Tab-separated table of C-alpha atoms in Angstrom:
chain	number	residue	atom	x	y	z
A	456	MET	CA	85.424	93.996	96.947
A	457	THR	CA	82.649	95.826	98.750
A	458	VAL	CA	83.032	99.556	98.854
A	459	ARG	CA	81.426	100.790	102.045
A	460	ALA	CA	81.581	104.432	101.132
A	461	THR	CA	81.131	105.518	97.552
A	462	ALA	CA	79.433	108.716	98.580
A	463	ARG	CA	80.328	111.899	96.864
A	464	LEU	CA	82.488	113.272	99.612
A	465	GLY	CA	82.935	116.594	97.879
A	466	SER	CA	79.371	117.523	98.896
A	467	GLU	CA	80.518	117.808	102.529
A	468	ARG	CA	82.021	121.006	103.897
A	469	ARG	CA	85.768	120.884	104.468
A	470	VAL	CA	87.136	121.217	107.976
A	471	PRO	CA	90.511	122.726	108.907
A	472	LEU	CA	93.233	120.133	109.297
A	473	PRO	CA	94.457	119.950	112.902
A	474	GLY	CA	97.955	120.834	114.052
A	475	VAL	CA	98.817	117.208	114.673
A	476	PHE	CA	98.353	116.524	110.962
A	477	TRP	CA	100.780	119.296	109.996
A	478	LEU	CA	103.351	117.864	112.395
A	479	LEU	CA	103.025	114.584	110.532
A	480	PHE	CA	103.181	116.388	107.171
A	481	THR	CA	106.457	118.068	108.165
A	482	GLY	CA	107.899	114.801	109.458
A	483	VAL	CA	107.036	112.925	106.262
A	484	LEU	CA	108.698	115.624	104.159
A	485	LEU	CA	111.860	115.599	106.299
A	486	ASN	CA	112.021	111.818	106.333
A	487	ARG	CA	111.760	111.545	102.559
A	488	LEU	CA	114.375	114.249	102.171
A	489	GLY	CA	116.963	112.402	104.258
A	490	ILE	CA	116.168	108.701	103.876
A	491	LEU	CA	118.950	106.596	102.382
A	492	VAL	CA	117.329	105.298	99.190
A	493	PRO	CA	118.866	102.380	97.192
A	494	SER	CA	120.511	104.572	94.545
A	495	PHE	CA	122.449	106.616	97.093
A	496	LEU	CA	123.078	103.570	99.269
A	497	THR	CA	124.820	102.080	96.215
A	498	LEU	CA	126.908	105.219	95.712
A	499	PHE	CA	127.808	105.394	99.409
A	500	LEU	CA	128.935	101.771	99.475
A	501	ALA	CA	130.962	102.251	96.301
A	502	THR	CA	132.788	105.323	97.625
A	503	GLU	CA	133.229	104.506	101.314
A	504	SER	CA	133.090	100.739	101.928
A	505	GLY	CA	135.286	99.473	99.117
A	506	ILE	CA	133.123	96.417	98.394
A	507	GLY	CA	132.574	95.257	94.812
A	508	PRO	CA	129.548	95.758	92.550
A	509	GLY	CA	128.334	92.199	93.083
A	510	ALA	CA	128.169	92.567	96.856
A	511	THR	CA	126.625	96.010	96.491
A	512	GLY	CA	123.825	94.571	94.347
A	513	ILE	CA	123.104	91.960	96.999
A	514	LEU	CA	122.998	94.624	99.709
A	515	VAL	CA	120.521	96.682	97.707
A	516	GLY	CA	118.356	93.556	97.395
A	517	VAL	CA	118.591	93.099	101.160
A	518	TRP	CA	117.480	96.736	101.551
A	519	GLY	CA	114.422	95.892	99.435
A	520	ALA	CA	113.622	92.865	101.601
A	521	GLY	CA	113.814	95.124	104.635
A	522	SER	CA	111.393	97.624	103.107
A	523	VAL	CA	108.858	94.862	102.419
A	524	THR	CA	109.185	93.564	105.979
A	525	GLY	CA	108.986	97.055	107.458
A	526	SER	CA	105.608	97.733	105.848
A	527	LEU	CA	103.930	94.823	107.607
A	528	ALA	CA	105.741	95.302	110.903
A	529	GLY	CA	105.054	99.032	110.893
A	530	GLY	CA	101.321	98.484	110.529
A	531	VAL	CA	101.072	96.238	113.568
A	532	LEU	CA	103.434	98.482	115.529
A	533	ALA	CA	101.346	101.591	114.800
A	534	ASP	CA	98.170	99.857	115.953
A	535	ARG	CA	99.744	98.596	119.164
A	536	THR	CA	101.957	101.535	120.175
A	537	GLY	CA	100.259	104.441	118.399
A	538	ALA	CA	101.733	106.696	115.741
A	539	ARG	CA	104.253	108.167	118.154
A	540	GLY	CA	105.779	104.822	119.123
A	541	ALA	CA	105.950	103.509	115.558
A	542	ILE	CA	107.699	106.615	114.240
A	543	LEU	CA	110.163	106.691	117.135
A	544	VAL	CA	111.074	103.043	116.545
A	545	SER	CA	111.525	103.641	112.817
A	546	GLN	CA	113.772	106.664	113.298
A	547	VAL	CA	115.886	104.977	115.972
A	548	THR	CA	116.254	102.053	113.563
A	549	ALA	CA	117.372	104.425	110.805
A	550	ILE	CA	119.955	106.057	113.073
A	551	GLY	CA	121.282	102.655	114.157
A	552	ALA	CA	121.573	101.480	110.563
A	553	CYS	CA	123.445	104.665	109.626
A	554	ALA	CA	125.862	104.221	112.511
A	555	VAL	CA	126.734	100.704	111.361
A	556	LEU	CA	127.103	101.767	107.721
A	557	ALA	CA	129.472	104.540	108.743
A	558	ALA	CA	131.602	102.431	111.110
A	559	VAL	CA	131.783	98.922	109.615
A	560	ALA	CA	133.043	97.578	106.280
A	561	GLN	CA	132.397	93.817	106.591
A	562	PRO	CA	129.765	92.749	104.005
A	563	ALA	CA	127.876	90.499	106.448
A	564	VAL	CA	127.435	93.321	108.960
A	565	LEU	CA	126.598	95.770	106.197
A	566	GLY	CA	123.860	93.355	105.118
A	567	GLY	CA	122.217	93.677	108.516
A	568	ALA	CA	122.520	97.455	108.356
A	569	ALA	CA	121.041	97.540	104.849
A	570	PHE	CA	118.099	95.404	106.010
A	571	LEU	CA	117.458	97.754	108.939
A	572	ALA	CA	117.734	100.790	106.670
A	573	GLY	CA	115.133	99.230	104.374
A	574	CYS	CA	112.864	98.520	107.348
A	575	ALA	CA	113.206	102.099	108.561
A	576	SER	CA	112.185	103.428	105.134
A	577	THR	CA	108.684	101.919	105.448
A	578	LEU	CA	108.254	101.178	109.163
A	579	HIS	CA	106.892	104.653	109.894
A	580	LYS	CA	104.435	104.923	107.003
A	581	PRO	CA	101.373	103.173	108.503
A	582	ALA	CA	101.624	105.527	111.493
A	583	GLY	CA	100.379	108.334	109.260
A	584	THR	CA	97.230	106.328	108.594
A	585	VAL	CA	96.615	105.999	112.318
A	586	VAL	CA	96.959	109.775	112.785
A	587	VAL	CA	94.551	110.539	109.955
A	588	ALA	CA	92.039	107.923	111.120
A	589	GLN	CA	92.024	109.277	114.670
A	590	ALA	CA	92.266	113.020	114.052
A	591	LEU	CA	90.090	113.621	110.976
A	592	PRO	CA	86.530	112.828	109.874
A	593	GLU	CA	86.144	110.339	107.059
A	594	SER	CA	85.184	113.085	104.612
A	595	GLU	CA	88.702	114.543	104.916
A	596	HIS	CA	90.707	111.317	104.620
A	597	VAL	CA	91.389	111.500	100.891
A	598	ARG	CA	92.438	115.129	101.178
A	599	ALA	CA	94.791	114.326	104.069
A	600	PHE	CA	96.353	111.313	102.380
A	601	GLY	CA	96.806	113.345	99.222
A	602	LEU	CA	98.707	116.000	101.165
A	603	LEU	CA	100.934	113.390	102.844
A	604	TYR	CA	101.663	111.906	99.438
A	605	TRP	CA	102.435	115.428	98.221
A	606	ALA	CA	104.848	116.004	101.126
A	607	SER	CA	106.657	112.752	100.383
A	608	ASN	CA	107.126	113.745	96.755
A	609	ILE	CA	108.407	117.206	97.673
A	610	GLY	CA	111.065	115.525	99.798
A	611	ALA	CA	111.795	113.045	97.016
A	612	ALA	CA	112.269	115.894	94.524
A	613	ILE	CA	114.712	117.780	96.756
A	614	SER	CA	116.598	114.748	98.061
A	615	PRO	CA	118.646	113.787	94.959
A	616	ALA	CA	120.128	117.258	94.580
A	617	VAL	CA	120.952	117.598	98.285
A	618	SER	CA	122.241	114.032	98.586
A	619	GLY	CA	124.346	114.318	95.445
A	620	PHE	CA	125.938	117.536	96.665
A	621	LEU	CA	126.759	116.022	100.069
A	622	LEU	CA	128.058	112.806	98.539
A	623	SER	CA	130.425	114.761	96.319
A	624	ALA	CA	132.057	116.120	99.487
A	625	SER	CA	131.985	112.900	101.518
A	626	GLY	CA	129.725	109.891	101.868
A	627	TYR	CA	129.603	110.535	105.592
A	628	TRP	CA	127.764	113.808	105.014
A	629	LEU	CA	125.029	111.692	103.426
A	630	ILE	CA	124.851	109.636	106.623
A	631	ALA	CA	124.768	112.862	108.647
A	632	LEU	CA	121.754	114.079	106.624
A	633	ASN	CA	119.881	110.848	107.338
A	634	VAL	CA	120.646	111.050	111.061
A	635	THR	CA	119.651	114.726	111.241
A	636	THR	CA	116.278	114.240	109.551
A	637	ALA	CA	115.629	111.136	111.656
A	638	LEU	CA	116.252	113.093	114.849
A	639	ALA	CA	113.984	115.893	113.636
A	640	TYR	CA	111.166	113.471	112.777
A	641	ALA	CA	111.564	111.732	116.130
A	642	GLY	CA	111.283	115.108	117.861
A	643	LEU	CA	108.056	115.888	116.006
A	644	ALA	CA	106.714	112.418	116.802
A	645	HIS	CA	106.679	113.190	120.535
A	646	ARG	CA	103.633	115.371	119.918
A	647	LEU	CA	101.745	112.719	117.922
A	648	PRO	CA	99.097	110.414	119.457
A	649	GLY	CA	100.172	107.440	121.536
A	650	PRO	CA	98.216	104.188	121.889
A	651	ARG	CA	94.529	104.498	122.623
A	652	PRO	CA	93.023	102.776	125.653
A	653	ARG	CA	91.896	99.258	124.882
A	654	ALA	CA	88.248	100.159	125.321
A	655	GLU	CA	88.459	102.726	122.546
A	656	VAL	CA	89.641	100.237	119.957
A	657	ALA	CA	87.464	97.287	120.875
A	658	PRO	CA	85.669	95.889	117.811
A	659	THR	CA	82.098	96.960	117.226
A	660	GLY	CA	79.253	95.312	115.397
A	661	ALA	CA	80.483	96.853	112.157
A	662	ALA	CA	83.615	94.722	112.187
A	663	ASP	CA	83.801	91.317	110.586
A	664	ALA	CA	83.283	88.353	112.896
A	665	ALA	CA	86.819	87.179	112.187
A	666	ASP	CA	88.238	90.559	113.132
A	667	ALA	CA	86.228	90.622	116.340
A	668	ALA	CA	87.750	87.289	117.248
A	669	ASP	CA	91.188	88.636	116.427
A	670	ALA	CA	90.857	91.408	118.993
A	671	ALA	CA	90.392	88.832	121.739
A	672	GLY	CA	93.893	87.444	121.199
A	673	ASP	CA	97.032	88.695	122.894
A	674	GLY	CA	100.806	88.706	122.514
A	675	GLY	CA	102.342	87.027	119.500
A	676	ARG	CA	99.078	85.426	118.462
A	677	GLU	CA	97.393	88.829	118.212
A	678	THR	CA	100.325	90.165	116.217
A	679	VAL	CA	100.051	87.346	113.673
A	680	ARG	CA	96.307	87.832	113.432
A	681	GLY	CA	96.828	91.551	112.918
A	682	LEU	CA	99.206	90.836	110.045
A	683	LEU	CA	96.802	88.410	108.402
A	684	ALA	CA	93.541	90.306	108.997
A	685	PRO	CA	93.673	92.454	105.810
A	686	PHE	CA	94.311	89.333	103.710
A	687	ARG	CA	91.426	87.429	105.326
A	688	SER	CA	88.789	90.079	104.680
A	689	PRO	CA	87.302	89.459	101.195
A	690	ALA	CA	86.924	93.175	100.425
A	691	THR	CA	90.469	94.196	101.255
A	692	ALA	CA	92.122	90.962	100.095
A	693	TRP	CA	90.727	91.445	96.591
A	694	PHE	CA	91.785	95.088	96.604
A	695	LEU	CA	95.313	94.105	97.701
A	696	VAL	CA	95.582	91.573	94.868
A	697	LEU	CA	94.604	94.218	92.321
A	698	SER	CA	97.009	96.697	93.921
A	699	PHE	CA	99.846	94.196	93.610
A	700	CYS	CA	99.126	93.849	89.878
A	701	LEU	CA	99.188	97.621	89.395
A	702	ALA	CA	102.391	97.903	91.451
A	703	ALA	CA	104.084	95.302	89.237
A	704	ILE	CA	103.257	97.534	86.251
A	705	TYR	CA	103.974	100.901	87.829
A	706	LEU	CA	107.328	99.915	89.325
A	707	GLN	CA	108.673	99.004	85.899
A	708	LYS	CA	109.692	102.675	85.917
A	709	GLN	CA	112.555	101.623	88.208
A	710	SER	CA	113.606	98.486	86.352
A	711	ALA	CA	112.608	97.840	82.723
A	712	LEU	CA	111.814	101.419	81.676
A	713	PRO	CA	115.387	102.779	81.938
A	714	LEU	CA	116.690	99.738	80.040
A	715	ASP	CA	114.070	100.204	77.338
A	716	MET	CA	114.880	103.888	76.970
A	717	LYS	CA	118.585	103.072	76.743
A	718	ALA	CA	117.853	100.508	74.022
A	719	HIS	CA	116.138	103.294	72.062
A	720	GLY	CA	119.314	105.369	72.188
A	721	LEU	CA	118.395	107.649	75.094
A	722	SER	CA	121.058	108.487	77.653
A	723	SER	CA	120.770	108.067	81.397
A	724	GLN	CA	120.604	111.855	81.686
A	725	VAL	CA	117.547	111.916	79.425
A	726	TYR	CA	115.969	109.117	81.475
A	727	GLY	CA	116.556	111.165	84.629
A	728	LEU	CA	114.968	114.259	83.116
A	729	VAL	CA	111.939	112.336	81.847
A	730	VAL	CA	111.329	110.520	85.126
A	731	SER	CA	111.808	113.720	87.145
A	732	LEU	CA	108.678	114.960	85.369
A	733	ASN	CA	106.742	112.465	87.524
A	734	GLY	CA	107.723	114.244	90.731
A	735	PHE	CA	107.243	117.680	89.192
A	736	LEU	CA	103.671	116.839	88.154
A	737	ILE	CA	102.810	115.465	91.578
A	738	ILE	CA	104.268	118.475	93.408
A	739	THR	CA	102.511	121.010	91.171
A	740	THR	CA	99.146	119.312	90.614
A	741	GLN	CA	98.394	116.758	93.362
A	742	PRO	CA	96.305	119.086	95.591
A	743	LEU	CA	94.394	120.288	92.518
A	744	VAL	CA	93.760	116.721	91.316
A	745	SER	CA	92.438	115.731	94.754
A	746	ARG	CA	90.104	118.729	94.741
A	747	LEU	CA	88.828	118.140	91.181
A	748	THR	CA	88.186	114.424	91.685
A	749	ARG	CA	86.667	114.805	95.145
A	750	ARG	CA	83.157	114.328	93.794
A	751	LEU	CA	83.968	111.054	92.021
A	752	ALA	CA	82.988	107.863	93.799
A	753	VAL	CA	85.855	105.781	95.203
A	754	ASP	CA	85.331	102.824	92.882
A	755	VAL	CA	85.205	105.134	89.847
A	756	GLN	CA	88.580	106.593	90.828
A	757	PHE	CA	90.095	103.125	91.187
A	758	LEU	CA	88.770	102.201	87.744
A	759	CYS	CA	90.153	105.383	86.166
A	760	ALA	CA	93.514	104.957	87.918
A	761	ALA	CA	93.914	101.416	86.576
A	762	VAL	CA	93.057	102.534	83.025
A	763	LEU	CA	95.519	105.419	83.170
A	764	VAL	CA	98.350	103.241	84.504
A	765	ALA	CA	97.609	100.595	81.871
A	766	VAL	CA	97.440	103.038	78.957
A	767	GLY	CA	100.416	105.064	80.194
A	768	PHE	CA	102.784	102.128	80.393
A	769	GLY	CA	101.261	100.460	77.350
A	770	ALA	CA	102.067	103.599	75.338
A	771	ASN	CA	105.776	102.892	75.881
A	772	ALA	CA	105.405	100.183	73.220
A	773	VAL	CA	105.239	102.889	70.568
A	774	ALA	CA	107.482	105.471	72.253
A	775	VAL	CA	110.684	106.271	70.356
A	776	GLY	CA	112.001	109.522	71.816
A	777	PRO	CA	112.017	111.552	75.017
A	778	TRP	CA	108.831	113.447	74.203
A	779	THR	CA	106.776	110.300	73.592
A	780	TYR	CA	108.107	108.667	76.758
A	781	ALA	CA	107.281	111.884	78.624
A	782	ALA	CA	103.729	111.897	77.211
A	783	ALA	CA	103.243	108.313	78.404
A	784	LEU	CA	104.599	109.315	81.812
A	785	VAL	CA	102.020	112.098	82.139
A	786	VAL	CA	99.257	109.522	81.667
A	787	TRP	CA	100.509	107.001	84.247
A	788	THR	CA	101.352	109.778	86.716
A	789	ALA	CA	97.707	110.879	86.549
A	790	GLY	CA	96.744	107.319	87.461
A	791	GLU	CA	99.188	107.343	90.365
A	792	MET	CA	97.735	110.590	91.736
A	793	LEU	CA	94.227	109.125	91.652
A	794	LEU	CA	95.217	105.815	93.196
A	795	VAL	CA	97.476	106.539	96.168
A	796	PRO	CA	95.320	108.813	98.361
A	797	GLN	CA	92.144	106.852	97.643
A	798	ALA	CA	93.822	103.538	98.438
A	799	SER	CA	94.789	104.722	101.922
A	800	ALA	CA	91.310	106.140	102.557
A	801	PHE	CA	89.686	102.916	101.327
A	802	LEU	CA	91.738	100.817	103.719
A	803	VAL	CA	90.932	103.063	106.688
A	804	ARG	CA	87.207	102.681	105.966
A	805	HIS	CA	87.479	98.917	105.822
A	806	ALA	CA	89.763	98.453	108.816
A	807	PRO	CA	88.143	97.429	112.111
A	808	PRO	CA	88.704	99.857	114.993
A	809	GLY	CA	92.333	99.858	116.046
A	810	ARG	CA	93.579	98.154	112.879
A	811	ALA	CA	94.112	101.063	110.465
A	812	GLY	CA	97.888	100.722	110.680
A	813	SER	CA	97.870	97.009	109.915
A	814	TYR	CA	95.678	97.499	106.870
A	815	GLN	CA	97.904	100.266	105.534
A	816	GLY	CA	100.954	98.109	106.263
A	817	ALA	CA	99.449	95.347	104.140
A	818	TYR	CA	99.082	97.805	101.253
A	819	GLY	CA	102.714	98.869	101.602
A	820	PHE	CA	103.709	95.214	101.656
A	821	VAL	CA	101.974	94.320	98.383
A	822	TRP	CA	103.189	97.539	96.740
A	823	ASN	CA	106.826	96.816	97.583
A	824	LEU	CA	106.302	93.182	96.627
A	825	GLY	CA	105.271	94.466	93.200
A	826	LEU	CA	108.834	95.700	92.734
A	827	VAL	CA	110.423	92.522	94.110
A	828	VAL	CA	108.402	90.335	91.740
A	829	GLY	CA	107.692	92.709	88.878
A	830	ALA	CA	111.238	93.963	88.305
A	831	PRO	CA	112.860	90.615	87.417
A	832	VAL	CA	109.805	89.469	85.453
A	833	GLY	CA	109.704	92.702	83.460
A	834	MET	CA	113.412	92.616	82.668
A	835	ALA	CA	113.176	88.952	81.664
A	836	VAL	CA	110.317	89.726	79.256
A	837	LEU	CA	112.246	92.705	77.886
A	838	ARG	CA	115.354	90.593	77.210
A	839	THR	CA	113.495	87.613	75.785
A	840	TRP	CA	110.622	89.074	73.746
A	841	GLY	CA	111.388	92.771	73.508
A	842	SER	CA	109.804	96.022	74.622
A	843	ALA	CA	106.636	95.651	72.553
A	844	ALA	CA	105.758	92.426	74.358
A	845	LEU	CA	106.546	93.917	77.773
A	846	TRP	CA	104.453	97.063	77.389
A	847	THR	CA	101.601	95.251	75.628
A	848	GLY	CA	101.540	92.827	78.543
A	849	ALA	CA	101.489	95.759	80.966
A	850	LEU	CA	98.557	97.260	79.047
A	851	LEU	CA	96.570	94.015	79.143
A	852	LEU	CA	97.277	93.402	82.835
A	853	GLY	CA	96.289	96.953	83.731
A	854	LEU	CA	93.076	96.769	81.712
A	855	SER	CA	92.281	93.469	83.440
A	856	VAL	CA	92.613	95.245	86.790
A	857	ALA	CA	90.326	98.002	85.506
A	858	ALA	CA	87.791	95.389	84.381
A	859	ALA	CA	87.908	93.778	87.832
A	860	HIS	CA	87.226	97.161	89.457
A	861	ALA	CA	84.361	97.757	87.008
A	862	LEU	CA	82.748	94.408	87.811
A	863	THR	CA	83.104	95.077	91.524
A	864	MET	CA	81.528	98.503	91.089
A	865	LEU	CA	78.587	97.090	89.174
A	866	ARG	CA	78.048	94.305	91.702
A	867	THR	CA	78.179	96.752	94.612
A	868	ARG	CA	75.680	99.113	93.048
A	869	ARG	CA	73.365	96.265	92.092
A	870	ARG	CA	73.364	95.109	95.718
A	871	ALA	CA	72.653	98.672	96.856
A	872	ARG	CA	69.594	98.825	94.558
A	873	CYS	CA	68.343	95.340	95.509
A	874	PRO	CA	69.207	94.737	99.187
A	875	ARG	CA	68.568	91.246	100.471
A	876	PRO	CA	65.473	90.938	102.682
A	877	LEU	CA	66.146	90.118	106.317
A	878	GLY	CA	66.248	86.369	106.807
A	879	GLY	CA	66.093	85.658	103.089
A	880	ARG	CA	68.518	84.892	100.319
A	881	GLY	CA	67.445	87.666	98.019
A	882	PRO	CA	67.759	87.574	94.238
A	883	LYS	CA	70.408	85.379	92.694
């Protein structure tokens, strides 16, 4: 994985963030506040549709498949229609899915609605990358992505309380919240950038040869090439593989971790309180963390993030009570806060002109795939070999990712010190 920019960005003077960014910030916060997440989708189906737990579990799985699909589709859509078009499509999709959920009770139809709701939850996300890439200099990308991540977590912290209150009155108020926030985000999206003229996004000499060839395609062929481009570039493909491994560890917080805490005698209420600390830390410290780590090189931050995620989840092997689980959570949350903004900025730097959305969509795809694959594997290990084996395995996998980042960093810096002579092979 070649890191094009490991400069110490903190040495550059900050610039004010433009109004278009704050429109996006507000939209992201509203969307995360109102989006129908799997936990509340389950509660809505249980209270309003009358279908059984088995069918509900399948529908939640379908929602997850939709979220994975939406990440890839949203990236291509943002590149081809601009941020405005991608967000409008995602919010119209969310409203349509809500309408079906509110009006229909047949499981087959609800499956389609759940898939669309999952798509809508991720379809809009790559559009934010396009806005940041177009509106801000590279030196401000990490700061901007950190603030968007912050906005999403503010919405995520408020959403359970608001959604729970509305659901206690009627499940249809939950649908009304989703529709209202979708309409608000769609209204804000009208002031976001549309597609750029073709000449502005034509590949330059800095792009890979394969990506330059991709831009010459059209129609469905170009769409397929756009989807595959991040996985064909050696730098980003390797980064996506490592990100998938970290996602499989990190997303155990939604699958194996609650089961492990329950096995240690902790109630679901205690689990909720412990995990809510994750959002609290991000809301209260994310801007500060971004500022303090601004002078660290990108590859160093990736290395530190992998170590923190590995050690944080590995520490669950010796956790026995709420305070020890909370201490482990503080460690892996620190890794999360380092990783997420830098990952988005890294992908923007490596994306050819006009492909920032597709590259971010690929990251969302592998991250969501980490849950799809990691959740059943983690629970199987927990049932078969116990929590010590699961969290030790998470520690070893995370440290392997950190080692891979360290080797990449060393190789990159060695190449920077010993550039190959023109026309020659250079040192082996």
